[in-house]
Coordinates of C-alpha atoms and ligand atoms in Angstrom, one line a residue:
M1 CA -31.4 36.3 39.1
I2 CA -33.2 34.3 41.8
P3 CA -30.8 31.3 41.7
L4 CA -27.8 33.6 41.8
L5 CA -29.1 35.7 44.8
S6 CA -30.2 32.6 46.7
E7 CA -26.8 30.9 46.2
H8 CA -24.4 33.7 47.0
F9 CA -24.1 36.6 49.4
I10 CA -24.1 39.8 47.3
C11 CA -24.0 43.4 48.5
I12 CA -26.7 45.9 47.3
R13 CA -24.3 47.7 45.0
C14 CA -23.2 44.5 43.3
I15 CA -26.8 43.3 43.0
G16 CA -27.5 46.6 41.1
R17 CA -24.5 46.0 38.9
L18 CA -25.9 42.7 37.8
L19 CA -28.4 44.7 35.8
A20 CA -26.3 47.9 35.2
G21 CA -27.0 47.8 31.5
L22 CA -30.7 48.5 32.1
G23 CA -32.2 51.9 32.8
T24 CA -30.3 55.2 32.4
G25 CA -29.9 57.9 35.1
L26 CA -29.7 55.2 37.8
D27 CA -26.8 54.3 40.0
N28 CA -26.2 50.7 40.9
R29 CA -27.2 51.1 44.6
I30 CA -30.6 52.3 43.4
R31 CA -30.9 49.4 41.0
G32 CA -29.9 47.0 43.8
E33 CA -32.5 48.3 46.1
A34 CA -35.2 48.3 43.4
I35 CA -34.5 44.6 42.7
L36 CA -34.8 43.6 46.3
T37 CA -37.9 45.8 46.8
L38 CA -39.5 44.1 43.8
L39 CA -38.6 40.6 45.1
T40 CA -40.1 41.5 48.5
M41 CA -43.3 42.7 47.0
N42 CA -43.4 39.7 44.8
I43 CA -43.1 37.2 47.6
D44 CA -45.6 39.1 49.7
Y45 CA -48.1 39.0 46.8
S46 CA -47.5 35.2 46.3
L47 CA -48.0 34.4 50.0
K48 CA -51.1 36.6 50.1
S49 CA -52.8 34.9 47.1
E50 CA -52.5 31.3 48.1
T51 CA -53.2 30.0 44.6
E52 CA -49.6 31.0 43.5
K53 CA -46.9 28.4 43.6
V54 CA -44.4 29.8 46.1
E55 CA -40.6 29.2 45.9
I56 CA -40.3 30.1 49.6
Q57 CA -36.9 28.4 50.2
S58 CA -35.2 30.6 47.5
Y59 CA -36.7 33.7 49.0
K60 CA -35.6 32.8 52.5
K61 CA -32.1 32.2 51.2
I62 CA -32.2 35.6 49.4
A63 CA -33.3 37.3 52.6
E64 CA -30.5 35.6 54.5
N65 CA -27.9 36.4 51.8
T66 CA -28.8 40.0 51.3
L67 CA -29.9 40.9 54.8
Y68 CA -32.4 43.1 53.2
K69 CA -34.6 44.3 56.1
P70 CA -38.0 44.6 54.3
L71 CA -37.6 41.1 52.9
L72 CA -36.6 39.7 56.3
E73 CA -39.6 41.4 58.0
T74 CA -42.0 40.3 55.3
L75 CA -41.0 36.6 55.7
K76 CA -41.1 36.8 59.4
K77 CA -44.6 38.2 59.2
Y78 CA -45.7 34.9 57.7
G79 CA -43.9 33.0 60.5
H80 CA -40.8 31.9 58.6
E81 CA -37.7 31.2 60.6
L82 CA -34.6 32.8 59.3
T83 CA -30.9 32.5 60.2
V84 CA -29.3 35.9 60.1
E85 CA -25.6 35.8 60.0
E86 CA -23.8 39.2 60.1
N87 CA -20.3 39.9 58.6
K88 CA -20.8 37.9 55.5
K89 CA -18.6 39.0 52.5
C90 CA -20.0 39.9 49.1
V91 CA -18.9 37.3 46.5
F92 CA -18.0 40.0 44.0
C93 CA -16.4 42.8 46.0
G94 CA -15.7 41.2 49.4
S95 CA -18.1 43.9 50.7
N96 CA -15.3 46.4 50.0
L97 CA -16.8 48.5 47.3
D98 CA -18.1 51.4 49.4
R99 CA -14.9 51.5 51.5
L100 CA -12.8 51.4 48.4
I101 CA -14.6 54.2 46.8
D102 CA -14.2 56.4 49.9
H103 CA -10.6 55.4 50.3
F104 CA -9.6 56.1 46.7
V105 CA -11.4 59.4 46.7
K106 CA -9.7 60.5 49.8
E107 CA -6.3 59.4 48.5
S108 CA -6.9 61.0 45.1
L109 CA -7.7 64.4 46.7
E110 CA -4.6 64.2 48.8
R111 CA -2.4 63.5 45.7
L112 CA -4.2 66.0 43.5
K113 CA -2.9 68.8 45.9
E114 CA 0.5 68.4 44.0
V115 CA -1.1 69.3 40.7
S116 CA -2.8 72.3 39.2
A117 CA -4.9 70.9 36.5
N118 CA -8.3 71.3 34.9
T119 CA -9.2 67.8 33.6
F120 CA -8.5 64.2 34.7
L121 CA -9.1 60.6 33.8
V122 CA -9.4 57.7 36.3
A123 CA -7.6 54.5 35.4
I124 CA -7.3 51.2 37.3
K125 CA -4.4 48.8 37.7
H126 CA -4.9 45.3 39.2
S127 CA -3.6 41.8 39.0
G128 CA -6.7 40.4 37.4
K129 CA -7.9 38.2 40.3
I130 CA -11.0 40.1 40.9
I131 CA -11.9 40.2 37.3
A132 CA -11.4 36.5 36.9
R133 CA -13.8 35.8 39.8
E134 CA -16.4 38.1 38.4
E135 CA -16.2 36.7 34.9
E136 CA -16.6 33.2 36.1
I137 CA -19.9 34.1 37.9
V138 CA -21.1 36.1 34.9
R139 CA -20.5 33.1 32.6
R140 CA -22.1 30.6 35.0
Y141 CA -25.3 32.6 35.4
K142 CA -25.3 34.0 31.8
L143 CA -25.6 37.6 33.0
K144 CA -26.1 39.8 30.0
Y145 CA -26.3 43.3 31.6
Y146 CA -23.5 43.0 34.0
E147 CA -20.9 45.7 34.5
L148 CA -17.4 45.0 35.7
M149 CA -16.6 46.3 39.2
E150 CA -13.6 48.1 37.8
R151 CA -15.9 50.3 35.7
E152 CA -18.1 51.1 38.5
L153 CA -15.2 52.0 40.7
K154 CA -13.7 54.3 38.1
R155 CA -17.0 56.0 37.5
E156 CA -17.9 56.5 41.1
V157 CA -14.5 57.7 42.1
G158 CA -14.4 60.0 39.1
K159 CA -17.8 61.4 39.9
K160 CA -16.9 62.2 43.5
I161 CA -13.6 63.8 42.6
S162 CA -15.3 66.0 40.0
E163 CA -17.9 67.0 42.6
L164 CA -15.4 67.8 45.3
T165 CA -12.7 69.5 43.2
G166 CA -14.6 71.0 40.2
L167 CA -12.1 69.1 37.9
Q168 CA -13.7 67.9 34.7
P169 CA -13.3 64.3 33.4
D170 CA -11.7 64.1 30.0
F171 CA -11.3 60.8 28.2
Q172 CA -9.3 62.1 25.2
K173 CA -6.6 64.4 26.6
P174 CA -6.8 64.8 30.3
D175 CA -4.3 66.9 32.2
V176 CA -3.7 64.1 34.7
I177 CA -4.4 60.4 35.0
I178 CA -5.4 59.3 38.5
L179 CA -4.2 55.7 38.7
L180 CA -5.9 53.5 41.3
D181 CA -4.0 50.4 42.2
L182 CA -6.6 47.9 43.3
D183 CA -4.2 45.4 44.8
A184 CA -2.1 47.9 46.9
E185 CA -5.0 50.2 47.4
T186 CA -2.8 53.2 46.5
V187 CA -3.3 56.2 44.2
N188 CA -0.7 57.6 41.8
I189 CA -1.0 60.8 39.9
K190 CA 0.5 60.8 36.4
P191 CA 0.5 64.3 34.9
M192 CA 0.4 64.3 31.1
N193 CA 2.8 66.1 28.8
L194 CA 1.9 69.6 28.0
Y195 CA 2.2 71.2 24.6
I196 CA 2.4 74.9 23.6
L197 CA 2.2 76.0 20.0
G198 CA 4.3 79.0 19.1
R199 CA 7.1 80.5 16.9
Y200 CA 10.7 81.3 17.6
F201 CA 12.8 84.1 16.2
K202 CA 16.6 84.0 16.1
V203 CA 17.9 87.4 15.5
G204 CA 21.6 86.6 15.9
R205 CA 23.9 84.0 14.4
N206 CA 25.8 81.0 15.9
I207 CA 22.8 79.6 17.8
S208 CA 21.8 76.0 17.2
Q209 CA 18.3 74.7 17.5
I210 CA 19.2 72.0 20.0
K211 CA 22.4 71.7 22.0
W212 CA 25.2 70.7 19.6
M213 CA 28.1 68.7 21.0
Y214 CA 31.1 67.0 19.6
K215 CA 33.5 64.5 21.2
N216 CA 37.2 64.0 21.1
D217 CA 38.5 63.0 24.6
H218 CA 35.6 64.8 26.2
Y219 CA 32.3 66.3 25.0
H220 CA 32.6 69.9 23.9
R221 CA 30.0 72.4 22.7
R222 CA 30.1 73.4 19.1
V223 CA 28.0 76.6 19.7
S224 CA 27.5 78.3 23.0
F225 CA 23.7 78.4 23.1
S226 CA 20.7 76.7 21.6
I227 CA 17.0 77.5 21.2
E228 CA 16.1 74.5 23.3
E229 CA 18.2 75.7 26.2
A230 CA 16.2 78.9 26.4
L231 CA 13.3 76.6 27.4
I232 CA 14.9 75.1 30.5
P233 CA 13.3 77.5 32.9
L234 CA 9.9 76.0 31.9
I235 CA 10.8 72.8 33.7
K236 CA 10.6 74.6 37.0
M237 CA 7.8 76.8 36.0
F238 CA 5.5 73.9 35.0
K239 CA 7.0 71.5 37.5
G240 CA 7.7 69.1 34.7
S241 CA 10.4 66.5 34.3
K242 CA 11.9 67.6 31.0
V243 CA 11.4 70.1 28.1
K244 CA 11.7 69.5 24.4
L245 CA 11.6 71.7 21.3
H246 CA 9.8 70.4 18.2
A247 CA 10.2 72.7 15.2
A248 CA 8.9 72.7 11.7
G249 CA 12.3 72.3 10.0
R250 CA 15.5 74.1 11.1
E251 CA 18.0 76.6 9.8
D252 CA 21.7 76.3 10.0
V253 CA 23.6 77.6 13.0
D254 CA 24.8 80.7 11.2
V255 CA 21.4 81.5 9.7
R256 CA 19.0 83.9 11.4
M257 CA 15.3 83.2 11.7
L258 CA 13.5 86.5 11.2
G259 CA 10.2 87.7 9.9
T260 CA 7.4 85.3 10.8
G261 CA 9.5 83.1 13.0
R262 CA 9.5 79.3 12.8
P263 CA 6.5 77.3 14.1
V264 CA 7.3 75.2 17.1
V265 CA 5.6 73.0 19.6
I266 CA 7.1 73.1 23.1
E267 CA 6.6 69.9 25.0
V268 CA 6.9 69.9 28.8
K269 CA 7.0 66.4 30.0
E270 CA 4.8 65.4 33.0
A271 CA 3.8 68.9 33.9
L272 CA 2.3 69.2 37.4
N273 CA 1.6 72.9 37.1
R274 CA -0.7 73.4 34.1
N275 CA -2.5 76.7 34.5
I276 CA 0.0 79.3 33.7
N277 CA -0.8 82.4 31.6
L278 CA 1.1 82.1 28.3
E279 CA 2.1 85.8 28.5
D280 CA 4.1 85.0 31.7
V281 CA 5.7 82.0 30.0
E282 CA 6.7 84.2 27.0
R283 CA 8.2 86.8 29.3
V284 CA 10.4 84.2 31.0
L285 CA 11.5 82.7 27.7
N286 CA 12.3 86.0 26.1
A287 CA 14.6 87.0 29.0
Q288 CA 16.9 84.0 28.5
H289 CA 19.0 85.2 25.5
P290 CA 19.2 88.5 23.7
Y291 CA 19.0 86.9 20.3
I292 CA 16.2 84.3 20.9
K293 CA 12.6 85.4 21.1
F294 CA 9.4 83.4 21.2
K295 CA 5.8 84.2 20.4
L296 CA 3.5 81.7 22.1
I297 CA 0.1 81.2 20.5
E298 CA -1.9 78.7 22.5
Y299 CA -1.9 75.5 24.6
S300 CA -2.0 72.7 22.2
D301 CA -1.9 68.9 22.0
K302 CA 0.0 66.0 20.5
K303 CA -2.0 66.1 17.3
T304 CA -0.6 69.5 16.5
L305 CA 2.9 68.2 17.1
R306 CA 2.3 65.5 14.5
K307 CA 0.8 68.0 12.0
L308 CA 3.8 70.3 12.5
K309 CA 6.2 67.5 11.6
I310 CA 4.2 66.3 8.6
E311 CA 3.6 69.7 7.1
S312 CA 7.0 71.1 7.7
P313 CA 8.6 70.0 4.3
M314 CA 5.5 71.2 2.4
K315 CA 5.7 74.8 3.8
S316 CA 6.9 77.6 1.6
K317 CA 9.9 79.6 2.7
I318 CA 11.4 83.0 1.9
Y319 CA 15.1 83.6 2.4
R320 CA 17.3 86.6 2.1
A321 CA 20.9 85.9 1.1
L322 CA 24.0 88.0 0.7
I323 CA 26.0 86.6 -2.2
Y324 CA 29.7 87.2 -2.9
S325 CA 31.0 86.9 -6.4
P326 CA 34.9 86.8 -7.0
S327 CA 34.4 88.7 -10.3
K328 CA 32.1 91.6 -10.8
L329 CA 28.5 91.0 -11.7
S330 CA 26.6 92.9 -14.3
A331 CA 23.0 94.1 -14.2
E332 CA 22.2 91.6 -17.1
E333 CA 23.7 88.7 -15.2
V334 CA 21.6 89.5 -12.1
R335 CA 18.5 89.8 -14.3
S336 CA 19.3 86.5 -16.0
I337 CA 19.1 84.7 -12.6
E338 CA 15.7 86.4 -11.9
E339 CA 14.4 85.3 -15.3
Y340 CA 15.7 81.7 -15.1
F341 CA 14.4 80.8 -11.6
R342 CA 10.7 81.0 -12.1
N343 CA 9.0 77.9 -10.8
V344 CA 12.1 75.8 -11.6
T345 CA 12.7 72.4 -10.0
V346 CA 16.1 72.1 -8.5
V347 CA 17.6 68.6 -8.1
Q348 CA 19.8 68.5 -5.0
R349 CA 21.9 65.8 -3.4
T350 CA 22.4 66.1 0.4
P351 CA 25.2 68.8 0.6
K352 CA 28.7 67.7 1.2
R353 CA 29.0 69.7 4.4
V354 CA 26.2 67.8 6.1
R355 CA 26.5 64.4 4.4
R356 CA 28.2 62.8 7.4
R357 CA 25.3 63.7 9.7
R358 CA 22.3 63.3 7.5
A359 CA 20.9 60.8 5.0
D360 CA 22.5 61.1 1.6
I361 CA 19.5 61.4 -0.7
V362 CA 18.5 63.4 -3.8
R363 CA 15.6 65.9 -3.4
R364 CA 13.6 67.8 -5.9
K365 CA 12.5 71.2 -4.7
I366 CA 10.9 74.1 -6.5
V367 CA 12.3 77.6 -6.6
H368 CA 9.3 79.9 -7.2
E369 CA 10.9 83.2 -7.6
V370 CA 14.2 85.1 -7.1
K371 CA 14.8 88.8 -6.7
M372 CA 18.3 90.3 -6.9
R373 CA 19.8 93.7 -5.9
I374 CA 23.4 94.7 -6.5
V375 CA 24.9 96.1 -3.4
D376 CA 28.3 96.6 -5.0
H377 CA 29.7 94.7 -8.0
N378 CA 30.9 91.8 -6.0
L379 CA 28.0 91.7 -3.6
V380 CA 24.4 90.9 -4.4
E381 CA 21.4 90.7 -2.1
S382 CA 18.9 88.1 -3.1
V383 CA 15.4 87.2 -1.9
I384 CA 14.5 83.6 -2.7
Y385 CA 10.9 82.2 -2.6
C386 CA 11.1 78.4 -2.5
Q387 CA 9.7 75.2 -1.2
G388 CA 10.7 74.0 2.3
G389 CA 13.6 71.7 2.6
L390 CA 15.8 73.3 -0.1
Y391 CA 19.4 73.9 0.9
V392 CA 19.7 77.5 -0.2
K393 CA 23.5 77.9 0.3
E394 CA 23.9 75.1 -2.3
L395 CA 21.3 76.7 -4.6
I396 CA 23.8 79.6 -4.8
S397 CA 27.1 77.7 -4.9
G398 CA 26.0 74.6 -6.8
D399 CA 28.0 72.4 -4.3
G400 CA 30.4 71.2 -7.0
G401 CA 27.5 70.1 -9.3
D402 CA 25.5 68.3 -6.6
T403 CA 22.8 70.9 -6.8
S404 CA 21.5 71.7 -10.3
P405 CA 20.6 74.2 -11.6
S406 CA 22.3 76.7 -9.3
F407 CA 23.1 80.4 -9.5
S408 CA 26.8 79.6 -10.0
E409 CA 26.0 77.1 -12.8
I410 CA 23.8 79.6 -14.7
L411 CA 26.4 82.4 -14.6
G412 CA 29.5 80.1 -14.9
K413 CA 30.9 81.8 -11.7
D414 CA 31.8 80.6 -8.2
L415 CA 29.2 82.4 -6.2
E416 CA 29.1 82.0 -2.4
C417 CA 26.4 82.7 0.1
I418 CA 28.0 84.7 2.9
E419 CA 24.9 85.5 5.0
L420 CA 21.5 83.9 5.1
D421 CA 18.3 84.8 6.9
V422 CA 14.9 83.0 6.8
L423 CA 12.2 85.6 6.4
L424 CA 9.1 83.4 6.3
V425 CA 8.0 79.9 7.2
S426 CA 4.4 79.7 6.2
Ligands
LIG501 ZN1 -20.3 43.7 46.5

């Protein structure tokens, strides 16, 4: 410590940082002052008791380097001449640290006016020059308890922002990242993406989940509206840059999503406005389209989004299908379907109608139970309890043998699903 302090000019804050790893509940300015106080008392003691061997030259250098008044006064008391040179720059921070902290806090507060957030995280960007200089000194003097300036800056700026705004620091999932650019001395605010967990209901047909286009000379819409488009007003509401719908699976365009609704995570990218009551959000969403409704559950996070995607194929589903048979169906035939499909594994190749758009694979899905009710002799209503990911229209038609067993296969008739609703996604 003594060689380092006698060889370089170091500001009080940076002196404290040399031993930042020692003592809790202290800040580096207090540590710095304590070190210089101790050195002052030490030299006074040595000079008073003349038996001690005194390294007076080192102490004089420390006094001149740190400009620490009590040490200067003490040495002067014993008649030592000192050269006091003002305006020296700290070898670590260029005597900029206090100014930088104030500057970054002021800039951050200004930038934070654009955001309504609860939590934040301070991050630092720099070219690495400062770190290289610090590391060289740390290595040369074998400093064990040193803390990088970058860390102190982050902590002190964060502490002040929290005191002045009431925002809470959060290292895991902050609402905003306050990015300090050490080279340009500027502050950028990066709002994080915002996630809302909920469910959607589609009470009409011919609505896709996301915008569905096709191209010949130009792009055209295949269906007039999508669930994701109902979310567009959220961009303005949350002052975000984009909105995205993440759903646990999907139903066909002509299939309704009733009952429990389908679990979704709504993602608003880079949302500046983060404190909106979900009931207000729900009201706005539900006014977008007469056939699309949302139930919002809670603000959520990226983890929930991942869980939603992973668990989606494992979920159980209940469907209601209206089935047409070209020849009349008897009560026995209907009962035979109910009896056959009890925890039966269905082997299913990707249906012909979607094979161009989706991977052509073979799935195995369980049909747990089927209930049938004759509406008239060509028309049957069926409730199907099955594993997620089963193509139900093909369970009924058999898709030319690509789904087996199927209702058509069991009865030896060409059955067709003419209306389908999802009643439950667990
Ligand atoms: Zn310094």
